[in-house]
XYZ file of C-alpha atoms in Angstrom:
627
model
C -16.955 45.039 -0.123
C -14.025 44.112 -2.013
C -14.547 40.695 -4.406
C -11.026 40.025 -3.372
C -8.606 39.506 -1.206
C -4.365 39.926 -0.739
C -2.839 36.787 0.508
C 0.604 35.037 -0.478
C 0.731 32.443 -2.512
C 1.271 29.765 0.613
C -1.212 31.559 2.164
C -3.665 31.057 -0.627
C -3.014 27.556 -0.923
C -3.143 26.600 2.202
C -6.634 28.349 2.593
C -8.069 26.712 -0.679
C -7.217 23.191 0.957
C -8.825 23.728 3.745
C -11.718 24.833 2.268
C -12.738 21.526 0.420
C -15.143 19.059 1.907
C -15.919 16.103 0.387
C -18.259 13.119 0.712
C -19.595 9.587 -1.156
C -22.331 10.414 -3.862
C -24.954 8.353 -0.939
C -23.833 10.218 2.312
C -25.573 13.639 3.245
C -22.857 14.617 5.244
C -19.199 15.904 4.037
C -16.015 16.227 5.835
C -12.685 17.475 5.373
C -10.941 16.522 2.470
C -7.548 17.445 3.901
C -6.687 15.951 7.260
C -3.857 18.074 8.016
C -0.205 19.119 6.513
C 2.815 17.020 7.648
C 6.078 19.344 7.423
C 9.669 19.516 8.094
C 10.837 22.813 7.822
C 13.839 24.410 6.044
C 15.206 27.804 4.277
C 12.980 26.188 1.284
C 9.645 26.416 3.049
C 9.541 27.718 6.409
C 8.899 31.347 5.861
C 6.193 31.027 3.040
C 4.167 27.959 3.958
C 5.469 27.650 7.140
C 3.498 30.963 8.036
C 0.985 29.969 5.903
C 0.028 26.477 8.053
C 0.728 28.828 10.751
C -2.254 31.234 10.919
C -4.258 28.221 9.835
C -3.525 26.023 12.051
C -6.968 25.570 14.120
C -8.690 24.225 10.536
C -5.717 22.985 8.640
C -3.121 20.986 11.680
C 0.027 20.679 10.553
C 2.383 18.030 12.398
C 5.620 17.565 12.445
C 7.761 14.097 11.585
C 11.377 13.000 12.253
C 11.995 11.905 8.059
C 10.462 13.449 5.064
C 10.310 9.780 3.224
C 8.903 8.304 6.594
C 6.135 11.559 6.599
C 4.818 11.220 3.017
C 4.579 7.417 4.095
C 2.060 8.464 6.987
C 0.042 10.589 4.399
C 0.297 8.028 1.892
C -1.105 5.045 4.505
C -3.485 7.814 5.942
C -5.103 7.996 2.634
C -5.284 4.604 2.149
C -6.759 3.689 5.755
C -9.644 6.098 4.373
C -10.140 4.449 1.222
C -9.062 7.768 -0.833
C -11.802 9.512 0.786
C -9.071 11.567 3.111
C -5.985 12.245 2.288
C -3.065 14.768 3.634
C -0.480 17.212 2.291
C 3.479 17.435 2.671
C 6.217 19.707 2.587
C 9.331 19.990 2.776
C 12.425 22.528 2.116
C 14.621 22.705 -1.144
C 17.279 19.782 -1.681
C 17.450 16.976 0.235
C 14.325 17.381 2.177
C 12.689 17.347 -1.505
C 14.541 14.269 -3.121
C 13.577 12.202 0.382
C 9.928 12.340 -0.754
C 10.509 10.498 -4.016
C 10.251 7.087 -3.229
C 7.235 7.849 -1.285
C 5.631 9.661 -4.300
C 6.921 6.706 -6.376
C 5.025 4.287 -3.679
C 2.104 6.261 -4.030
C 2.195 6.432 -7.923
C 2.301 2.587 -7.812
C -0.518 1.832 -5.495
C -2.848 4.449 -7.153
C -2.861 6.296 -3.636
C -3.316 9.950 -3.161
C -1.144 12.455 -1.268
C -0.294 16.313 -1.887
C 3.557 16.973 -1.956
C 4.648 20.533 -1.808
C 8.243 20.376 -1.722
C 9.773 23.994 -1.440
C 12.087 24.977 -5.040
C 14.911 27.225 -5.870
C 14.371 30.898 -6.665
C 12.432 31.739 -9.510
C 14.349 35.144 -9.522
C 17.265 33.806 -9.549
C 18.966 36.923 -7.875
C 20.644 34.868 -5.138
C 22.002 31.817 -7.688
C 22.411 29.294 -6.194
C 20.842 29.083 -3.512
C 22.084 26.452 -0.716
C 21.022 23.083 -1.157
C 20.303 24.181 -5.217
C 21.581 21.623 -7.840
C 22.915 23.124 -10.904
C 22.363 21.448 -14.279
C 25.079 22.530 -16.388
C 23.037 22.937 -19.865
C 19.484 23.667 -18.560
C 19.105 26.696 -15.989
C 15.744 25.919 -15.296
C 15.766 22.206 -13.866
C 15.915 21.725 -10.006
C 15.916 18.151 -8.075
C 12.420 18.588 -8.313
C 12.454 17.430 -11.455
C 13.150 14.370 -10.290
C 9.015 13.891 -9.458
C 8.080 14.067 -12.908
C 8.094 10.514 -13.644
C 6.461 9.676 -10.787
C 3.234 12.375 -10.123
C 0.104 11.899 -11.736
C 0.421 15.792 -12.034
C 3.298 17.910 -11.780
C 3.455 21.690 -11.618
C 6.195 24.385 -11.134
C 4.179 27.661 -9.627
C 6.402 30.831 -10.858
C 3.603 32.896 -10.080
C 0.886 33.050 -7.366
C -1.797 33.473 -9.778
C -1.395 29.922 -10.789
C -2.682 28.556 -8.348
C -6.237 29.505 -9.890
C -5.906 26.729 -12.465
C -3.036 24.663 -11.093
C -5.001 23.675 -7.465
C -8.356 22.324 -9.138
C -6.410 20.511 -11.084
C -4.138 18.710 -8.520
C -7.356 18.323 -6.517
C -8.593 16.397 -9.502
C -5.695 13.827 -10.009
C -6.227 13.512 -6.094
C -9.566 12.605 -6.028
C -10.649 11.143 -9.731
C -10.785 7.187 -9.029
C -8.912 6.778 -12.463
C -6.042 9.416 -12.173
C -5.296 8.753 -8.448
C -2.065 9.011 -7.577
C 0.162 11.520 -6.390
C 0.445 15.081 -7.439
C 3.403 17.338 -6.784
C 3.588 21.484 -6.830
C 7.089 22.888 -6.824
C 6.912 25.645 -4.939
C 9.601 28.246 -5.299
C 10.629 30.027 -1.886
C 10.240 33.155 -2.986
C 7.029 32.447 -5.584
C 5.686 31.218 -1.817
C 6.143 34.562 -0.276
C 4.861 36.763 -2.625
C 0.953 38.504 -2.729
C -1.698 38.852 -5.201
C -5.328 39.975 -4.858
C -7.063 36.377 -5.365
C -10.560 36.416 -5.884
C -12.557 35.160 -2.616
C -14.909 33.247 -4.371
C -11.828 31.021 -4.962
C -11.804 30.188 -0.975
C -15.636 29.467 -0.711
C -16.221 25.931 0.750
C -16.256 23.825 -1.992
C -17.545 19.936 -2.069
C -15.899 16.995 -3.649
C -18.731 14.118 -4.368
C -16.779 10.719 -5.250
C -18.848 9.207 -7.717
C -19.003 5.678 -9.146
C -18.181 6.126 -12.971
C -20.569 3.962 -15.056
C -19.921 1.295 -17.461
C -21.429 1.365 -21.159
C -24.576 -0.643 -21.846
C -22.175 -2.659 -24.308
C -19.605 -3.250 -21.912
C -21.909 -4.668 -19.508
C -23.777 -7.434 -22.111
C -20.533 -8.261 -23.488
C -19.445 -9.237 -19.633
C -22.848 -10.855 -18.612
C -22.613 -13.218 -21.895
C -19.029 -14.292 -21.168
C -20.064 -15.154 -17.221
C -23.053 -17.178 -18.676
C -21.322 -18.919 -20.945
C -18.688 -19.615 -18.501
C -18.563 -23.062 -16.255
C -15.798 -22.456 -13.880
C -15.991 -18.665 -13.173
C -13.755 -16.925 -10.447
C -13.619 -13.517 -8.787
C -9.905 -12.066 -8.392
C -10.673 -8.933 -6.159
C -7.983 -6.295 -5.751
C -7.309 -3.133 -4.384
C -9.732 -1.127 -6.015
C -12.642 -3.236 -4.791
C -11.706 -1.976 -1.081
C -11.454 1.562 -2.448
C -14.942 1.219 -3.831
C -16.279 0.074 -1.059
C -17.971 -3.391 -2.626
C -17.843 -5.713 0.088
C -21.583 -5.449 -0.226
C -22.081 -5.946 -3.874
C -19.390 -8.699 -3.495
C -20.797 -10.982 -0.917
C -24.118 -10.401 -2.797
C -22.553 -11.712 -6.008
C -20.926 -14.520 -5.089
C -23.780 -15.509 -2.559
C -26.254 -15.334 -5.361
C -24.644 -17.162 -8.034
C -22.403 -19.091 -6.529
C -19.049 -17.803 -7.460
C -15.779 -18.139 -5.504
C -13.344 -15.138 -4.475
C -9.742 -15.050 -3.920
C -8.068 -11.847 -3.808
C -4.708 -9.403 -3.927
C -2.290 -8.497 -1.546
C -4.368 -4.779 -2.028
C -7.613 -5.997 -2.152
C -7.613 -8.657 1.250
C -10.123 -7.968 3.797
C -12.961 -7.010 1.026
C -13.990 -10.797 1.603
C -14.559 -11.662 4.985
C -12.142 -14.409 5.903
C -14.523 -17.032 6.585
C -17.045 -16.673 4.065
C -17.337 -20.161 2.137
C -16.632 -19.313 -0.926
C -13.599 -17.262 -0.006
C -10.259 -19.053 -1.532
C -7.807 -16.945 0.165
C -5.267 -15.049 -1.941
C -3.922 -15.316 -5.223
C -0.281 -15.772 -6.709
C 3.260 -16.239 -5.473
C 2.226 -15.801 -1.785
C -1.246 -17.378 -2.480
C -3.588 -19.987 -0.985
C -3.565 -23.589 -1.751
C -7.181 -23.575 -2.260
C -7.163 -20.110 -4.460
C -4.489 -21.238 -7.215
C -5.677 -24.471 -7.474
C -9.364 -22.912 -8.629
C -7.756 -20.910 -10.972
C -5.966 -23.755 -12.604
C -9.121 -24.684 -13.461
C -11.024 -21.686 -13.988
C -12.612 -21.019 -17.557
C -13.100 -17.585 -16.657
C -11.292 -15.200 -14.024
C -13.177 -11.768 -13.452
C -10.381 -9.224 -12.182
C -12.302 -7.102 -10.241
C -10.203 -3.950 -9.185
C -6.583 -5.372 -9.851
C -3.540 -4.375 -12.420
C -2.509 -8.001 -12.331
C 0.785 -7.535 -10.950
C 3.292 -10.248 -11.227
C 2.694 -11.680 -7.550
C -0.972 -12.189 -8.463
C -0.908 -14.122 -11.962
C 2.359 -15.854 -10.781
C 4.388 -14.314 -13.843
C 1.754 -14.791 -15.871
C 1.299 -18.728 -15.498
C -1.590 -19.218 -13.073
C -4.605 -18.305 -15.340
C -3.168 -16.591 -18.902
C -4.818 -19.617 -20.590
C -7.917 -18.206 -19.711
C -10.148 -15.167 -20.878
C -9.987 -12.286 -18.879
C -13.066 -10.319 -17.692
C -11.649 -7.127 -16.295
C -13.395 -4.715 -14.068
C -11.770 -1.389 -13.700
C -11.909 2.303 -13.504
C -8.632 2.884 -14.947
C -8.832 1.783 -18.599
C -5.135 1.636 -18.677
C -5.395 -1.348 -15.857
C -8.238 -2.721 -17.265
C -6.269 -3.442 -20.464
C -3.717 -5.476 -19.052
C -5.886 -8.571 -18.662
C -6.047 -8.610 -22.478
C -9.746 -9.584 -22.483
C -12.617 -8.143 -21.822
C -12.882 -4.829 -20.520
C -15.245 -2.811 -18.252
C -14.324 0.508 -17.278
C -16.119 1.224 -14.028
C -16.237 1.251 -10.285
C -15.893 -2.110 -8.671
C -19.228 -2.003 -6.915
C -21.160 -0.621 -9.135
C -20.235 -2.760 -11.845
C -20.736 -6.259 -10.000
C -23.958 -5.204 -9.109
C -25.523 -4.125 -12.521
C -23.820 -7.725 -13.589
C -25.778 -9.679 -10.566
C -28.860 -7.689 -11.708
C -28.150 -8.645 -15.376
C -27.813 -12.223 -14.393
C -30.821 -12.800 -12.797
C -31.187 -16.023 -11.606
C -27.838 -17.337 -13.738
C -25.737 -19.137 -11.129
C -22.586 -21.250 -11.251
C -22.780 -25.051 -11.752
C -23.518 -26.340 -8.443
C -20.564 -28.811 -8.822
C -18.181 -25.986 -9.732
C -19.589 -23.587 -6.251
C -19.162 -27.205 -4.246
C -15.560 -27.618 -5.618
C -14.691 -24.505 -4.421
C -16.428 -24.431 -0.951
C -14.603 -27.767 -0.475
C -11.201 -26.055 -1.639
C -12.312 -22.701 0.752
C -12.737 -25.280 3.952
C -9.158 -26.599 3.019
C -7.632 -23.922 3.033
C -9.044 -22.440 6.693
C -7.844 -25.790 7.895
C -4.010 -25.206 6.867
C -4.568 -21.591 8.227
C -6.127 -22.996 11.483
C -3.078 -25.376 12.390
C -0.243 -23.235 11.045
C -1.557 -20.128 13.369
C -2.958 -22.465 16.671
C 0.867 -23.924 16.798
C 2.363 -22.513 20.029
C 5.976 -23.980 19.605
C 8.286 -24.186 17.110
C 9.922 -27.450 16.435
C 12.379 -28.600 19.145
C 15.888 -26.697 18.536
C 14.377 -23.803 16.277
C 13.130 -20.622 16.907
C 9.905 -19.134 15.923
C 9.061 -18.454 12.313
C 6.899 -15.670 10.764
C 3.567 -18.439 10.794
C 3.699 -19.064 14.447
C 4.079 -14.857 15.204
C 1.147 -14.219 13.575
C -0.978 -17.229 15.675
C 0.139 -15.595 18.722
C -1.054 -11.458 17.129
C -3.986 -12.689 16.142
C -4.969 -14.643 19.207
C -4.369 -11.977 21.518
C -7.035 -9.732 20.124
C -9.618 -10.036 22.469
C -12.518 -9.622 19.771
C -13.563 -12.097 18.193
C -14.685 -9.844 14.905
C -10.592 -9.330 14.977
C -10.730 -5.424 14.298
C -7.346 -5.103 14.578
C -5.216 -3.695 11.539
C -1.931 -5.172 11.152
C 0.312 -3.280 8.897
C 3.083 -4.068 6.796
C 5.640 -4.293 3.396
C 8.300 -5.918 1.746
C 9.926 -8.906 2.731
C 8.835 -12.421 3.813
C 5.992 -11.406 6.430
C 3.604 -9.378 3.425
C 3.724 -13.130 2.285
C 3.186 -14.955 5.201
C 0.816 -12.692 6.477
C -1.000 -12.626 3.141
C -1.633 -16.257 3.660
C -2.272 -16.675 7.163
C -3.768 -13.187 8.391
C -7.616 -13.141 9.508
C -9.947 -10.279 8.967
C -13.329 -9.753 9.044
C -12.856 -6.036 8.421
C -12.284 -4.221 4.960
C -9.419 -2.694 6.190
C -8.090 -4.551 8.555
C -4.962 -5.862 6.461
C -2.714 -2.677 5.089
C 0.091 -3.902 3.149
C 2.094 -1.803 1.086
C 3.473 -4.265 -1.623
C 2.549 -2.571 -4.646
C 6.603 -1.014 -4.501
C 7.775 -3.105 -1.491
C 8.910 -0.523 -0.075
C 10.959 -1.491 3.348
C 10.934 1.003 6.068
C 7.083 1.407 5.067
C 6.034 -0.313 8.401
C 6.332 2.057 11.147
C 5.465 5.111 9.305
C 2.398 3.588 7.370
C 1.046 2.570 10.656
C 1.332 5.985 12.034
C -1.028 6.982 9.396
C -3.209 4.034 10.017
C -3.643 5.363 13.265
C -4.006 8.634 12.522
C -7.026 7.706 10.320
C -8.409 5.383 12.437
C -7.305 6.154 15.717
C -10.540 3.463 17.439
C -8.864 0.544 16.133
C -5.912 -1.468 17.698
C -2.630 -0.924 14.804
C -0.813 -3.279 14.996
C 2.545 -2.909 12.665
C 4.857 -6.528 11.660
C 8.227 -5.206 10.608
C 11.802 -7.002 10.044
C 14.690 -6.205 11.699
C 15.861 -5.152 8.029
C 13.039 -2.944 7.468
C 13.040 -1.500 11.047
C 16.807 -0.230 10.540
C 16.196 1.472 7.329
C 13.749 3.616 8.861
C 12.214 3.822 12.425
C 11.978 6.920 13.439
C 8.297 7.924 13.225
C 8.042 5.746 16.723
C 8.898 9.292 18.097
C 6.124 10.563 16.164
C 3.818 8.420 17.290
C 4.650 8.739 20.744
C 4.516 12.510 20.496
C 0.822 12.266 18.855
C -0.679 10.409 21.192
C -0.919 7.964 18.188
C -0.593 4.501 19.733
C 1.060 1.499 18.097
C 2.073 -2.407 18.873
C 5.110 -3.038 16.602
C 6.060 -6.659 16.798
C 9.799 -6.968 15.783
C 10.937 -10.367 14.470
C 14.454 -10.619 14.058
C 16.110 -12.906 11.783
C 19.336 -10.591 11.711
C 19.548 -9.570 8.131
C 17.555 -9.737 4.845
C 16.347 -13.112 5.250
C 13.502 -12.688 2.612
C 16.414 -12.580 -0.635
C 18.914 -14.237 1.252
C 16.571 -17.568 0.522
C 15.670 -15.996 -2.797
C 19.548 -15.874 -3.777
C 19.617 -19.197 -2.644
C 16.766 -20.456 -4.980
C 18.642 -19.188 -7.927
C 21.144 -21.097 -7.530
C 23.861 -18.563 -5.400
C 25.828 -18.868 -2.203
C 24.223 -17.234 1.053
C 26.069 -13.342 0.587
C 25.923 -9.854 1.432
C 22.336 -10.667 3.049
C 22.378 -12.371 6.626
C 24.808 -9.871 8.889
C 26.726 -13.631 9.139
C 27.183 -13.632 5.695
C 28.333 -10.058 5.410
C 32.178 -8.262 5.244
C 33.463 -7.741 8.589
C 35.663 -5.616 10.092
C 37.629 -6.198 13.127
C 34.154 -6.609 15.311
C 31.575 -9.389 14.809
C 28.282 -8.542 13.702
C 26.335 -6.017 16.110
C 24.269 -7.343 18.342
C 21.787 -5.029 18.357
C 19.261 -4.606 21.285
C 16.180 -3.120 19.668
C 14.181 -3.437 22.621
C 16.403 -0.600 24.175
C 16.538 1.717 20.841
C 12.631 1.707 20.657
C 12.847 3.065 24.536
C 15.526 5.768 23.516
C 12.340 6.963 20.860
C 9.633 7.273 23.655
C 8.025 4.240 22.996
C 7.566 1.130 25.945
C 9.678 -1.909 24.160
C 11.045 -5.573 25.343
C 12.688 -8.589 24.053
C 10.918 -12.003 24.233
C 12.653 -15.252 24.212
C 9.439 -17.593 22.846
C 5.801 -17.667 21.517
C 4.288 -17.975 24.710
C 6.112 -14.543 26.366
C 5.158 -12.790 22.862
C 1.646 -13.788 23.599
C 2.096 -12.324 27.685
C 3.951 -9.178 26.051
C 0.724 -8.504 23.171
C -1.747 -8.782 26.261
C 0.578 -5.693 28.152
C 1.278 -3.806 25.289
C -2.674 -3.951 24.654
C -3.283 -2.333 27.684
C -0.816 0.182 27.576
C -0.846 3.808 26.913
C 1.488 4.514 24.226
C 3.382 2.709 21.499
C 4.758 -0.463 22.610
C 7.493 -2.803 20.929
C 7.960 -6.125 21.726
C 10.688 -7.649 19.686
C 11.284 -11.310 19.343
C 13.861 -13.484 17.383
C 12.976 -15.226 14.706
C 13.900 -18.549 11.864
C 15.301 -17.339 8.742
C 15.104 -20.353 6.581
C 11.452 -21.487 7.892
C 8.434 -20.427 5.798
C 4.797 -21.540 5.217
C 5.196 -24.846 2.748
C 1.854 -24.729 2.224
C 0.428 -22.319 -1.412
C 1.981 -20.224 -3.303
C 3.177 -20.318 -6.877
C 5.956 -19.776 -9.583
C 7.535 -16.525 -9.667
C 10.119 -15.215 -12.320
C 13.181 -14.075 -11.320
C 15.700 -13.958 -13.771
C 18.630 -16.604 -13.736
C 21.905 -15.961 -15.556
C 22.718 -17.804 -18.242
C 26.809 -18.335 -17.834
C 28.006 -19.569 -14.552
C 30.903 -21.069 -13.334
C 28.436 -22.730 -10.461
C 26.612 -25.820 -10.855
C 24.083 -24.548 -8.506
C 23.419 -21.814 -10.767
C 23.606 -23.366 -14.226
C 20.809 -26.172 -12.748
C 18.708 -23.161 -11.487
C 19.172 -21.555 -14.915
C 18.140 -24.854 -16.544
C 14.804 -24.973 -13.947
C 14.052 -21.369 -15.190
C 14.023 -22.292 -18.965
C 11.638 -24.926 -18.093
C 9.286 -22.595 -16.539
C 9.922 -20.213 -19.078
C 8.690 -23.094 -21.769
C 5.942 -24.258 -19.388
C 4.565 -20.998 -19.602
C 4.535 -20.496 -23.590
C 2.831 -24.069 -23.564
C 0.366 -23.017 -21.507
C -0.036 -19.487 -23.183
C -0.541 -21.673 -26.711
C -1.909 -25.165 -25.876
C -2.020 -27.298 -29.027
């Protein structure tokens, strides 16, 4: 019997991927690692991989999307619903099918997500130069738009020859699946490279088994954390995104149960808290919680459990830099950025050596009462924001009083529905008001802000978890860069309840623009350059029926809540669009946020806005050095 066997180079890679299984270091049984191949086809790919995914279609699925940005989204939010335990592959041809996927790969880089992207490449023979769609770089004849994903893969590789894939694929497998290195990983594949054989040995297609372990802290790193928690007063948990991927709900509500210490969290790491647990603050930041940034204030200690700290969490660095920093990480290079104390090490794993290391160490009881008191707050404002069934008389709806009416029509009380969303105003408001009981049940993509994540993300939502109700919250902005995956969804069977709220335009920045000091322009379709016609009036209603999917308009809260109760019970996606307040946000939370002011005008708006920013700026040196 031969010890190998003849195959293409597509067809080789295709059959490596879907011979990995993979499972958690305490489950017995694995799975597939690789949920299935989304591809549009072109000259680029369709003859090598697309015969490839062909013949392998019964283990491997491949399905097909409407936009190569919008079908790396889906694989991206796939992975994600499955806490990096799944994840899928994408291709696409040569050109402009490649160059659509790098946003998504740069959306992926950000949020430390993995996906697989296999975009087809120019020929490494070079016999038919160029080829259509090729770009030529005058001084360097080996550079293709591929290129381009350099900068923003975890691992990048060009495969000239088929035998590569020996070393290249464990490799990408590894960036894919190490909890530090996650991230995307992208392998050029040249069309012709993709059709050609070698004899590849078969024990390189033997089911193989990917274990995701928890990687361990040091025995130093762990008693230099335990002495600066019991030497803190005022300690508080900041838990982010890679607390959900670790799975340390658990260990968390252990922690904080045990010794008494309050938890607010990230927009990436909401929902590893259940909403009403008594010591949970709410979120953290610009689009924070009363009760959570007032805690921090007067914190003595924050433990950053998971997070990189982005700007929207630390409020530009003013909400808690005058404190030390314990920070919990498996990625040293986040774990730095707190500029404290580091532990390098999965999220559960870590807080639970600590609460064994503790012992019977809890938080001053005044300090745990302080925050329950703060916690109670806080679902109070939530509670009477959300229960509001009418705007005020004259003014339409605003993004609050939407999300009452989702959230009341779920008809269990757990609330296991997954709402779904990025960019704009709503990740905000929904970050504040949104109720989940669920890890999981809040998937928000605001690492990159990325509009025209909604739809797409919650097709891969579904996808992943196709028992849950999906529910995606999308702008009319966001919906009109990119919508098209409602097609998808209907053709998958993969239901979804997109709730539309129109504020015709970009209303997020237009009342950022405004804050910094500059007239309402280019943002609202009001505020906009005309032509001879006024601004369209779009009917999205009827464009979300021309996709497949059931859709209507609703004049007021109480039809939206009617319209959530029949798109509940229907078959297949279902849009229910509804317009919304523009200038009407939630008063209550939230911090300082830096965005930079110029500093020459010939407005007075601007040159007082400039004057309020150097204030900050100052405020936040004070606070940085405090006398």
């Amino acid at each position: 019997m031969s010890d190998t066997i003849r195959l293409t180079c597509a067809q080789a890679l295709v059959r490596y991927l879907a011979a990995l299984q993979a499972r958690d270091a305490d489950e017995e049984t694995s799975y597939p690692l690789f949920a299935g191949v989304f591809a549009i086809f072109g000259h680029g790919n369709v003859a090598g991989l697309g015969e490839a995914l062909y013949d392998i279609r019964e283990e491997l699925p491949t399905y097909r999307a409407h936009n190569e940005q919008a079908m790396a989204h889906a694989a991206i939010a796939y992975a994600k619903a499955s806490m990096r335990r799944r994840m899928m592959a994408v291709t696409t041809s040569i050109g402009p099918g490649a160059t659509n996927l790098v946003t998504a790969a740069a959306l992926a880089h950000v949020n430390r997500l993995p996906v697989l992207l296999l975009p087809g490449d120019i020929f490494v023979s070079r016999a038919p130069d160029p080829v259509l769609q090729q770009l030529e770089d005058f001084a360097d004849g080996t550079v293709s738009v591929n290129d381009c994903f350099r900068p923003v893969s975890r691992y990048f590789d060009r495969i000239v020859r088929p035998e590569q894939l020996l070393n290249a694929l464990p490799r990408a497998i590894r960036a894919l699946t190490d909890p530090a290195l996650c991230g995307p990983v992208t392998l050029a594949l040249p069309q012709d490279v993709q059709a050609e054989a070698y004899d590849f040995p078969l024990a390189f297609f033997e089911p193989r088994e990917i274990v995701f372990r928890a990687p361990q802290p040091t025995d130093a790193e762990l008693i230099e954390a335990l002495d600066a928690i019991e030497q803190s007063q005022r300690p508080v948990i900041v838990a982010g995104g890679g607390a959900l991927y670790a799975k340390a709900t658990p260990a968390l509500l252990a922690f904080a149960d045990k010794h008494g210490v309050p938890v607010c969290e990230t927009q990436a790491g909401k929902g590893v808290m259940p909403w009403n647990h008594p010591l949970h603050l709410g979120p953290a930041g610009v689009s924070g919680s009363s009760a959570a940034n007032a805690i921090l204030r007067e914190a003595d200690l924050v433990i950053a459990l998971g997070t990189r700290l982005q700007d929207f969490t630390t409020a530009s660095n003013t909400l808690f830099r005058h404190v030390p920093i314990l920070s919990i990480n498996v990625n040293g290079f986040d774990a730095l950025k707190g500029n404290g104390l580091e532990v390098i090490g999965d999220a559960a794993q870590v807080i639970d050596d600590l609460s064994f290391g503790l012992e019977d160490w809890a938080a001053p009881d005044a300090w745990t009462a302080r925050a329950r008191e703060a916690a109670r707050g806080w679902v109070n404002v939530v509670s009477r924001i959300t229960e509001r069934r009418a705007p005020p008389e004259g003014r339409l709806p605003y993004d609050g009083e939407v999300i009452g009416a989702v959230q009341r029509s779920s008809p269990q009380s757990a609330m296991s529905d997954v709402v779904v969303c990025a960019a704009g105003t709503l990740p905000a408001e929904l970050e504040k008001l949104w109720r989940t009981e669920t890890a999981g049940g809040y998937h928000m993509e605001y690492g990159y802000s990325c509009m025209g994540y909604e739809i797409a993300g919650g097709l891969g939502v579904k996808m992943a978890l196709p028992e849950r109700e999906v529910i995606v919250m999308v702008g009319d902005g966001s919906y009109l860069m990119m919508n098209s995956e409602i097609a998808t969804s209907v053709m998958l069977d993969a239901k979804l309840i997109i709730v539309l709220l129109d504020n015709r335009g970009y209303g997020c920045i237009n009342r950022l623009q405004q804050s910094t000091g500059s007239a309402p322009f280019n943002n609202m379709f009001d505020d906009c350059l005309h032509g001879r016609h006024a601004p369209p009036a779009i009917d999205f209603a009827a464009h979300a029926r021309s996709l497949g999917a059931i859709a209507e308009h609703v004049a007021d809260i109480a039809e939206l809540e009617a319209a959530l109760q029949r798109a509940r019970a229907a078959d297949r996606t279902y849009l229910i669009c509804i317009d919304t307040d523009h200038t009407r946000t939630t008063d209550e939370g939230g911090s300082w946020w830096e965005v930079a002011v110029p500093e020459v005008s010939t407005r007075d708006a601007v040159r007082q806005a400039r004057g309020a920013y150097e204030t900050a700026i100052e405020s936040r040196k004070a606070r940085s050095n405090p006398a």
